PDB file of C-alpha atoms in Angstrom:
ATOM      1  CA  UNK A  25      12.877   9.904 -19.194  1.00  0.00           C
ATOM      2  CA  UNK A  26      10.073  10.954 -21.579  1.00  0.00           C
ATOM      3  CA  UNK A  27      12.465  13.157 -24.186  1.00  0.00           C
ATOM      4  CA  UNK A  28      15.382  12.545 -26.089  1.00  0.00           C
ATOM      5  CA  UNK A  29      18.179  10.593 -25.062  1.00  0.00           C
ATOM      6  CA  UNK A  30      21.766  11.124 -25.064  1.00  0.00           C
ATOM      7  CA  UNK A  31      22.092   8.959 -28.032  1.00  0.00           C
ATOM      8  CA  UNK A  32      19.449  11.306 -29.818  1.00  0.00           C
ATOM      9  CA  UNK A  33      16.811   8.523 -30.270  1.00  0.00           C
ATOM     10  CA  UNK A  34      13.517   9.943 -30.104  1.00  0.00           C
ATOM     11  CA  UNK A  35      10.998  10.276 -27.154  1.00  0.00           C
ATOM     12  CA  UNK A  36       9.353   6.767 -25.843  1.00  0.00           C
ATOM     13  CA  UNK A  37       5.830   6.499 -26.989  1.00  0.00           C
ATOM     14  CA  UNK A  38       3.048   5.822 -24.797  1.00  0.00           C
ATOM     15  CA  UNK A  39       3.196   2.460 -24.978  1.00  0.00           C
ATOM     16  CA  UNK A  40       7.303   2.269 -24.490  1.00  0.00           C
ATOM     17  CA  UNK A  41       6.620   4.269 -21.302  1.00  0.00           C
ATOM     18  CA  UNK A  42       3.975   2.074 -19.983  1.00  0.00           C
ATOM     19  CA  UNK A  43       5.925  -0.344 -20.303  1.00  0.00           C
ATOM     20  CA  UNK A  44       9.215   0.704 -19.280  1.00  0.00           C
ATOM     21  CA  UNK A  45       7.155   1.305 -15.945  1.00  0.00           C
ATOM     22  CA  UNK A  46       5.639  -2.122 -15.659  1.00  0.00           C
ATOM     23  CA  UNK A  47       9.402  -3.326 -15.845  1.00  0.00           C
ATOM     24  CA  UNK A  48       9.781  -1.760 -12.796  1.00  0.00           C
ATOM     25  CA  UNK A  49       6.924  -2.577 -10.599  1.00  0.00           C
ATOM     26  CA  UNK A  50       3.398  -3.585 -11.087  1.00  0.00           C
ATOM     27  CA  UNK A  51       0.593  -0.918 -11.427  1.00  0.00           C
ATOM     28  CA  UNK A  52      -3.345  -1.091 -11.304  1.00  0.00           C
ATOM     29  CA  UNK A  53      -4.844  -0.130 -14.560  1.00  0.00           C
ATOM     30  CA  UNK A  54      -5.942   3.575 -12.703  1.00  0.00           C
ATOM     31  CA  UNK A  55      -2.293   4.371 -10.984  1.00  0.00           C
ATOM     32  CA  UNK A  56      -0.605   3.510 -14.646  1.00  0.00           C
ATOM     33  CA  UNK A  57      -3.553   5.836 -16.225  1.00  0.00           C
ATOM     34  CA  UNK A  58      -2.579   8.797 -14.066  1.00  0.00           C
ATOM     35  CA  UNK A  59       0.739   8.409 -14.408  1.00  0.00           C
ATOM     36  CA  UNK A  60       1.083   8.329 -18.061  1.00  0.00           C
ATOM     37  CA  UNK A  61      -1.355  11.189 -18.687  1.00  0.00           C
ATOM     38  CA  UNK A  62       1.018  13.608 -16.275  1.00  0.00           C
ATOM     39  CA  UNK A  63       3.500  13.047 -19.020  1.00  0.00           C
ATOM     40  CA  UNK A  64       4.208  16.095 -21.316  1.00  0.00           C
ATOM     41  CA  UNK A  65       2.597  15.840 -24.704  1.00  0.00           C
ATOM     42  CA  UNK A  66       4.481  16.488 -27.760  1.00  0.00           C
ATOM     43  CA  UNK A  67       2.520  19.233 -29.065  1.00  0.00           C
ATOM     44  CA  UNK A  68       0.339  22.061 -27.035  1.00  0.00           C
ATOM     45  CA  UNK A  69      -3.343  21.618 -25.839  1.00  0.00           C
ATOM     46  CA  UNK A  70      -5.708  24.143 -27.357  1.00  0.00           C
ATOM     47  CA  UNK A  71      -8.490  25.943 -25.505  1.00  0.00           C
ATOM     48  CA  UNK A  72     -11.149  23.435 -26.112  1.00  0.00           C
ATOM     49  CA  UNK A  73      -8.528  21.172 -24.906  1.00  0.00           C
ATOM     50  CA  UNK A  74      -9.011  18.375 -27.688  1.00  0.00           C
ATOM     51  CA  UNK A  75      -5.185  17.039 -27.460  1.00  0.00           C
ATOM     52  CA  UNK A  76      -6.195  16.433 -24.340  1.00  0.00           C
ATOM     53  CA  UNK A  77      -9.074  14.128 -24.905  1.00  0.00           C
ATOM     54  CA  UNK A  78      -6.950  13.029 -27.935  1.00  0.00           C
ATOM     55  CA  UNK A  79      -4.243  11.541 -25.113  1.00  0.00           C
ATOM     56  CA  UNK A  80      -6.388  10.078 -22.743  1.00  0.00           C
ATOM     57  CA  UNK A  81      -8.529   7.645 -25.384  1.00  0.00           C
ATOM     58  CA  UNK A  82      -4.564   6.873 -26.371  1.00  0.00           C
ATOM     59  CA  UNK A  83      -3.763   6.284 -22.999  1.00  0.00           C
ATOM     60  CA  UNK A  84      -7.338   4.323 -22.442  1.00  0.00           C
ATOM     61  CA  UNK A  85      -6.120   2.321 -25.674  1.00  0.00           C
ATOM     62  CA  UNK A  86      -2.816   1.636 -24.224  1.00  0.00           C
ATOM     63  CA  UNK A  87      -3.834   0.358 -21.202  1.00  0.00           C
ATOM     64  CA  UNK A  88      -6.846  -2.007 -22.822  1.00  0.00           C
ATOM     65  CA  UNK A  89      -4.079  -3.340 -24.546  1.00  0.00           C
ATOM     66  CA  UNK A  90      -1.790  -4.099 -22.105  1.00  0.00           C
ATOM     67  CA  UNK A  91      -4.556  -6.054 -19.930  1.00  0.00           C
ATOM     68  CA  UNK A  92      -4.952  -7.950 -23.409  1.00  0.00           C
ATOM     69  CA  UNK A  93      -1.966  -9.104 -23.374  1.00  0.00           C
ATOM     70  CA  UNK A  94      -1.907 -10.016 -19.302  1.00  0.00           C
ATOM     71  CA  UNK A  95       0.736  -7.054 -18.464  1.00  0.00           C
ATOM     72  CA  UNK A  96      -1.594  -5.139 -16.785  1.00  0.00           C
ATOM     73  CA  UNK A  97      -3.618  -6.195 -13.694  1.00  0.00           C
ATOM     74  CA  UNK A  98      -5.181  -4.821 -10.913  1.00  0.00           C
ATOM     75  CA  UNK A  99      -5.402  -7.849  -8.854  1.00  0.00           C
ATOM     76  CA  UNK A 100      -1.480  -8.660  -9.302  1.00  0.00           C
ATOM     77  CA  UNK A 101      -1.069  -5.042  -8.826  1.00  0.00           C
ATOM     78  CA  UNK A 102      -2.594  -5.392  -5.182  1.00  0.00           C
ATOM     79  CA  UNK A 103      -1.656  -8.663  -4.115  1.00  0.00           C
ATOM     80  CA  UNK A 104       2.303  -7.218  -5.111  1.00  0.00           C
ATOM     81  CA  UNK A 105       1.663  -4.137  -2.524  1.00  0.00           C
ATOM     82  CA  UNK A 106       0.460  -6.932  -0.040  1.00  0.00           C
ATOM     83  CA  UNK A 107       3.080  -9.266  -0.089  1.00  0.00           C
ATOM     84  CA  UNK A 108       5.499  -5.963   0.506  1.00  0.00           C
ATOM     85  CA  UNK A 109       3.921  -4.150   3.170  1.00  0.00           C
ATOM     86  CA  UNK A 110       1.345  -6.882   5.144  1.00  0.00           C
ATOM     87  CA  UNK A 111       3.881  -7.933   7.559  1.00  0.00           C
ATOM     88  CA  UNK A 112       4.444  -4.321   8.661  1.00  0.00           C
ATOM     89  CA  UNK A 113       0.792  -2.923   8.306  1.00  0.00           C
ATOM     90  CA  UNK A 114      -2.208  -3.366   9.764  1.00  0.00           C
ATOM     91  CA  UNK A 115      -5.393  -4.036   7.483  1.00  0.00           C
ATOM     92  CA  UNK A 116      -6.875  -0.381   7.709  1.00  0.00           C
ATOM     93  CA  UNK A 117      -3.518   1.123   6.259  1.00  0.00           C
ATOM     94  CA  UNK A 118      -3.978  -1.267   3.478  1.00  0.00           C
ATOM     95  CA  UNK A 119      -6.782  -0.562   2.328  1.00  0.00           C
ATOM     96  CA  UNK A 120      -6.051   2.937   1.795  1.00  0.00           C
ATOM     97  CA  UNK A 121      -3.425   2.556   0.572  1.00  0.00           C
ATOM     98  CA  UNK A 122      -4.951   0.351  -2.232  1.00  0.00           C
ATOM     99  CA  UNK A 123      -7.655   2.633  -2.849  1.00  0.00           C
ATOM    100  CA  UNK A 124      -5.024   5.920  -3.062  1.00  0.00           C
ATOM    101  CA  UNK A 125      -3.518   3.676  -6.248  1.00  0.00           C
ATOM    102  CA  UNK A 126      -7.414   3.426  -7.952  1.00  0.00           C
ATOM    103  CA  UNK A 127      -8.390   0.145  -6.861  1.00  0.00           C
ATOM    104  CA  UNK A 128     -12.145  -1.112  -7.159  1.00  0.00           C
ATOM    105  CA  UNK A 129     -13.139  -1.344  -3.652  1.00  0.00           C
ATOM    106  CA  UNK A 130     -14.727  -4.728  -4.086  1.00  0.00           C
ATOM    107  CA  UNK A 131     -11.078  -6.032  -5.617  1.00  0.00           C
ATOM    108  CA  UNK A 132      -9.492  -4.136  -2.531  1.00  0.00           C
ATOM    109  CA  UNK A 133     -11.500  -6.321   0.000  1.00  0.00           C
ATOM    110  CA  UNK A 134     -11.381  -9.459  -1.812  1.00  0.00           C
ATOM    111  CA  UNK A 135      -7.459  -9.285  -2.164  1.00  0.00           C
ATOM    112  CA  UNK A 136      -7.523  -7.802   2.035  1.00  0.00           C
ATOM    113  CA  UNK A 137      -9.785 -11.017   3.127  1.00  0.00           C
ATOM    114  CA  UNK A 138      -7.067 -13.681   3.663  1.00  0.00           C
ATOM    115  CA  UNK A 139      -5.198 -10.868   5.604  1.00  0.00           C
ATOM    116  CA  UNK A 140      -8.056 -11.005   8.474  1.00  0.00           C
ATOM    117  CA  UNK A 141      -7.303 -14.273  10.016  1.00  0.00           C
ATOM    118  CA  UNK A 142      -3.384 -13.110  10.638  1.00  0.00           C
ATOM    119  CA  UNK A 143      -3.664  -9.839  11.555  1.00  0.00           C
ATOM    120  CA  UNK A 144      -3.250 -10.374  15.751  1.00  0.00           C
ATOM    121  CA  UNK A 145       0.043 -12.334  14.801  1.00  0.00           C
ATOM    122  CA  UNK A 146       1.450  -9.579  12.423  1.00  0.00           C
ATOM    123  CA  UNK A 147       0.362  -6.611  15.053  1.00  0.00           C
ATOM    124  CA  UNK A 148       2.161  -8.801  17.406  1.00  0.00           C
ATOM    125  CA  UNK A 149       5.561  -8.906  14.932  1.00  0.00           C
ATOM    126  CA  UNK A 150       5.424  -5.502  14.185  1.00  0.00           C
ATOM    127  CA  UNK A 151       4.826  -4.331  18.045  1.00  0.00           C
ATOM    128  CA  UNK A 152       7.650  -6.738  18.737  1.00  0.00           C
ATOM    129  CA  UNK A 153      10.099  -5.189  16.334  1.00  0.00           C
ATOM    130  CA  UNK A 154       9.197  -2.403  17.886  1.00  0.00           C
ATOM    131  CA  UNK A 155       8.891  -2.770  21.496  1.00  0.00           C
ATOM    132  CA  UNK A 156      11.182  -5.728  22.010  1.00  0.00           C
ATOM    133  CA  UNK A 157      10.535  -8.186  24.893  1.00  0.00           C
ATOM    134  CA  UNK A 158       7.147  -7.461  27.286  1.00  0.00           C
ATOM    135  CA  UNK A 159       7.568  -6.089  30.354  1.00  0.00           C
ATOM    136  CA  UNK A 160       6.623  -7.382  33.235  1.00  0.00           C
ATOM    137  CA  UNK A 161       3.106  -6.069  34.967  1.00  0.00           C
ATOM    138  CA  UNK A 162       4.562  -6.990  38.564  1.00  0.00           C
ATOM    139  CA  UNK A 163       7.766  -4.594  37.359  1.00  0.00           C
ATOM    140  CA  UNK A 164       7.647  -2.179  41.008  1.00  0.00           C
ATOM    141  CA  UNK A 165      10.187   0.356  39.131  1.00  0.00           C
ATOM    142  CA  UNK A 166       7.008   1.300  36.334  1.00  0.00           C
ATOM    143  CA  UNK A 167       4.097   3.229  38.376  1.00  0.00           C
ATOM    144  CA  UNK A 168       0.845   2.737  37.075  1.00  0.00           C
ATOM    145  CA  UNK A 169       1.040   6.133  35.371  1.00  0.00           C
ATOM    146  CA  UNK A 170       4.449   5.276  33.612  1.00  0.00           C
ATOM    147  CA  UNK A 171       2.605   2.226  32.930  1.00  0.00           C
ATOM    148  CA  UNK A 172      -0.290   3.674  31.423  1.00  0.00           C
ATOM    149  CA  UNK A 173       1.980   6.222  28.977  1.00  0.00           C
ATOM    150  CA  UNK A 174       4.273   3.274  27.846  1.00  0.00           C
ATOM    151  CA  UNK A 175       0.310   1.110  26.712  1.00  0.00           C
ATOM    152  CA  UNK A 176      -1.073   4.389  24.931  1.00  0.00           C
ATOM    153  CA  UNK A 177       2.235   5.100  23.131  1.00  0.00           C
ATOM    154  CA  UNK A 178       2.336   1.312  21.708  1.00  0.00           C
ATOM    155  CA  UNK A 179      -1.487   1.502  21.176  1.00  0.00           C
ATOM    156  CA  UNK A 180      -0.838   4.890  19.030  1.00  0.00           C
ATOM    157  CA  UNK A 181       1.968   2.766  17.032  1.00  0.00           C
ATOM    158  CA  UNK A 182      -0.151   0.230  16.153  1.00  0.00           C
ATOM    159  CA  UNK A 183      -3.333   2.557  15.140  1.00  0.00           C
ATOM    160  CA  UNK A 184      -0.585   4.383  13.022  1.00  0.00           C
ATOM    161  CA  UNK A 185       0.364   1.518  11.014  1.00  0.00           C
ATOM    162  CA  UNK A 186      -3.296   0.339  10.206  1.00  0.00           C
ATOM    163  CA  UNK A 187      -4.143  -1.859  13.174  1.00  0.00           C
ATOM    164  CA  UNK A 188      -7.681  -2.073  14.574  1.00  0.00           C
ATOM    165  CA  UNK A 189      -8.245  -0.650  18.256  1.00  0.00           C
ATOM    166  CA  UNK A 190      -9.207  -3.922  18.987  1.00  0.00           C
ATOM    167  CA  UNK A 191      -6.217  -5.952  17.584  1.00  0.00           C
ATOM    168  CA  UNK A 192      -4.128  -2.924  19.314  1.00  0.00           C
ATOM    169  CA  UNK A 193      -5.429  -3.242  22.966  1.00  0.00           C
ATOM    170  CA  UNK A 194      -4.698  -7.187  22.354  1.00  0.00           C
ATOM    171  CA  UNK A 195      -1.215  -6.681  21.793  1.00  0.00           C
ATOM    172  CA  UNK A 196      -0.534  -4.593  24.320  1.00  0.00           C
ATOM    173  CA  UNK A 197      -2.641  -6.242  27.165  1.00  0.00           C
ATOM    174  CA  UNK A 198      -1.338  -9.254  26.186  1.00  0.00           C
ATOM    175  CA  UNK A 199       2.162  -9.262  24.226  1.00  0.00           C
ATOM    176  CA  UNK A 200       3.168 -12.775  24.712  1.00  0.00           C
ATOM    177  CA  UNK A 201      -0.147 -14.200  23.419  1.00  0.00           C
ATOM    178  CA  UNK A 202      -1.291 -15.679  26.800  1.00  0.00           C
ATOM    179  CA  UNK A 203      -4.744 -14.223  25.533  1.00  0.00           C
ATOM    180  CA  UNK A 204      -5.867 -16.912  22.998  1.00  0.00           C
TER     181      UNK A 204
END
C-alpha cells in the first residue's frame, strides 16, 4: 500500500500511513512505531545508517503528534483488544498479548484489573462453548481413568487460553457453579 497507486498518485507519507492504519484498528503508540518503521524508505540507508535515524525521529514525530491530537492511545489501544478477546481468554493470555503489542506493564495491569473479578464466569463460558453440558460424576459408563483424561484435557484448554490453574480446576470440578 506504501507505493504508487494505480491512479499514479504518489506514495502515502508517514503520517497518511499512520493514519490509514488507525482507520482500521487502534494501535499502542509502540505496535504503530514498529510497524511504520518496517516500511520501505524512499531512498537507501548508508553505512553509518543515518536515513535510518533520520526515519525513526520522523516516525517518533509522527506518533507525538498523533497522541496530540487524541488519535493515538495506548490505553484505548488495550481496552479495544479487551473488549475483543476477554470473553474468550483467560487473564494470563492477555497480558501477553498486551505486552507482545509494546504496552507499559503498569498500563497492562491497570487496564487487566476489572477483568479479575469475572474471570471464573468467563472460564466457565468459554469451557462451556467448549465442552457443552457437565457430565454427570455418578455417570457408571466413564471409569475413573476415562474420567480423569476427559478433566486434564479441559484443564489443558483452559491453561491454553490464559486461565489460571486455579480458575481451571474450578471449572472443571465444578462446571455448574455449585462451588460458590
Amino acid at each position: 500500500m506504501n507505493g504508487p497507486s494505480r491512479s499514479g498518485r504518489s506514495p502515502l507519507s508517514l503520517m497518511g500511513m499512520a493514519l490509514q492504519y488507525l482507520a482500521r484498528r487502534e494501535y499502542g503508540r509502540e505496535e504503530l512505531r514498529r510497524k511504520l518503521l518496517s516500511l520501505p524508505v524512499a531512498g537507501a540507508v548508508d553505512a553509518a545508517g543515518e536515513e535510518s535515524d533520520a526515519k525513526e525521529a520522523e516516525v517518533d514525530a509522527v506518533l507525538e503528534r498523533l497522541e496530540q491530537r487524541g488519535l493515538l492511545s495506548d490505553a484505548r489501544a488495550a481496552a479495544s483488544v479487551l473488549r475483543q478477546k476477554s470473553p474468550r481468554w483467560g487473564q494470563a493470555r492477555l497480558r501477553q498479548t498486551l505486552l507482545a503489542k509494546g504496552m507499559d506493564r503498569e498500563a497492562v495491569q491497570e487496564a487487566l484489573t476489572p477483568l479479575q473479578e469475572t474471570e471464573l464466569e468467563r472460564a466457565r463460558q468459554v469451557w462451556q462453548g467448549k465442552f457443552g453440558s457437565p457430565v454427570s460424576e455418578s455417570d457408571d459408563a466413564e471409569t475413573p481413568a476415562e474420567r480423569a483424561k476427559r478433566r486434564a484435557r479441559q484443564m489443558r484448554f483452559l491453561l491454553s487460553r490464559g486461565f489460571s490453574t486455579d480458575v481451571a480446576h474450578r471449572v472443571v470440578q465444578h462446571p455448574s457453579g455449585d462451588d460458590d
